[in-house]
């Protein structure tokens, strides 16, 4: 089969990065006896010929060779080969079932997905053999293929039932049950036998608890109407059977206090490469950490939460059980599930926050770091954990070393830092010693800078240190170790005017080096000081005429904030508004208010043009998205400049933008709040937004802080309206 590589015109085929002439070598190397060569070959293929799950003509051409390797007993890593085939097939089948046309990397219509799906389905019965292979890893890779690629329902159901009886490993048994669920959801004829099997397993007293739990979850997944008041309590009872509370004699003293089985048994994290910038190394480490699974039941429980979806109370009860589990691995994996629930759904999450706080254990830095990181992402919703965070940080400083932020132990250092950051996020000054250690030693100073702005009460100690770091920035480097943008933002948040000279110098240095990407945010930070930064005027004024639009806009905005002279700023602003999507310029016009009346005709033109384009898009069924951001920014500026006379245009535009793109809600509501009684037509939409249980209606949602702000503004608008009506 290797000799047949020449029969394929690989160079005429393409992958994510160009012609596919390198694919045959990757396929050869997948069969290499050298493990490192194989690893690199699979990585290269996934990265180019199966890039982010995509399927290209070269991917389809590779499938016969992959099947040959999977069928050859001497292939060194058949499991990885089968896993690759299943990954390709899953994507191909999913897209084939969606239907429609798909565009390839050359911009032309491609049939690669349909071709791959047909080829793999045509060999679907081969997965019955792979699923019964003597190698457990091959079986694990192949079992999902039984649910994805076999169209013979009776055969697929029979294979899966037989596999459950034959498998003795928990992971493969749970995988078999999951695959039966996939099969039932894909083929209607499989639903009845799958449901009967799930009932038999879930209700079987003699069946192992892990299998019963998996069957219960898959039954709920395939038959949502089967979920009732007993579903979650039954799942919890089964989870307790899987992880029984240890006997006192089997626990350490620390465990006895917590009632748990000890720290998470995970391999220690490696120290980062000193040659890699800290924030880059941390980003890769976080990505790796997110992909880890510590408990066999984790995938199953994630599926259960997906199935329960809006049943927030049921999910909360389940998560409370997970976070209280005697199994450290179950507790650890529940931490991120708790984050998903709290950040996705509104409600009282105090119980979950307190249980997350109980995961801050001095003897388990790995779990503590994860819990502290999640608490830090919750903003003020982490308030119930404040004292636990402070106690954890204090214990580290007294038990280990005062400068625990810079501890030589990677796991302890990360746990301490995350707890300090979470505490700073609550505005708690007990985070200050850790931040000062970071800024004084330079150890992970980039983390501390992002949090420093949360402690304005400590500006006297933080500002000089941030100024020193800003002065030390090498503006010849495109990516400094500590971001000047973060430093400028922190100094602006602290509000100490002692930072003005340093910010001014940083602007001059960035401009001298042509670092416009740095100059712009530093100008914005300088502008936040308003007239207190008037000494910087001579540095700022020439920048309002530079070629770079972002810097020119930021400088114009700074001129307004520093001296508040519309006769100097509005002429500059008119030129900036030639670009209708220069939202910073539009927002500046709004901040200037009535003195910027000269730009009203341009703003009205931008708004009308955009409304007409949106209407045309909808009339033609165009795939081009409506530009909601232009509507919301321009409408707000029209109100702030023109006031009541613009209300009839502004309110419909704000509501249209908000309805079309929920991400604009924060901006739309801020303007509606300023409008007072003129915002009355928006009240139904405001009430609806306040009543929705989910945080944000768009696919990505928004962070907790933004959602809390949106709720607050909605409530403020409604309360003011009700008060106004009551006094009439």
Tab-separated table of C-alpha atoms in Angstrom, residues 59 151 187 232 236 258 272 302 574 652 677:
chain	number	residue	atom	x	y	z
A	59	UNK	CA	-7.633	14.071	3.967
A	151	UNK	CA	-26.104	2.072	9.466
A	187	UNK	CA	-30.745	6.578	13.894
A	232	UNK	CA	-30.797	13.909	40.129
A	236	UNK	CA	-26.237	11.478	43.461
A	258	UNK	CA	-12.078	18.161	55.447
A	272	UNK	CA	8.168	27.178	32.647
A	302	UNK	CA	-20.419	17.045	31.933
A	574	UNK	CA	-14.993	65.829	11.824
A	652	UNK	CA	-35.545	52.377	17.571
A	677	UNK	CA	-38.421	59.277	30.270
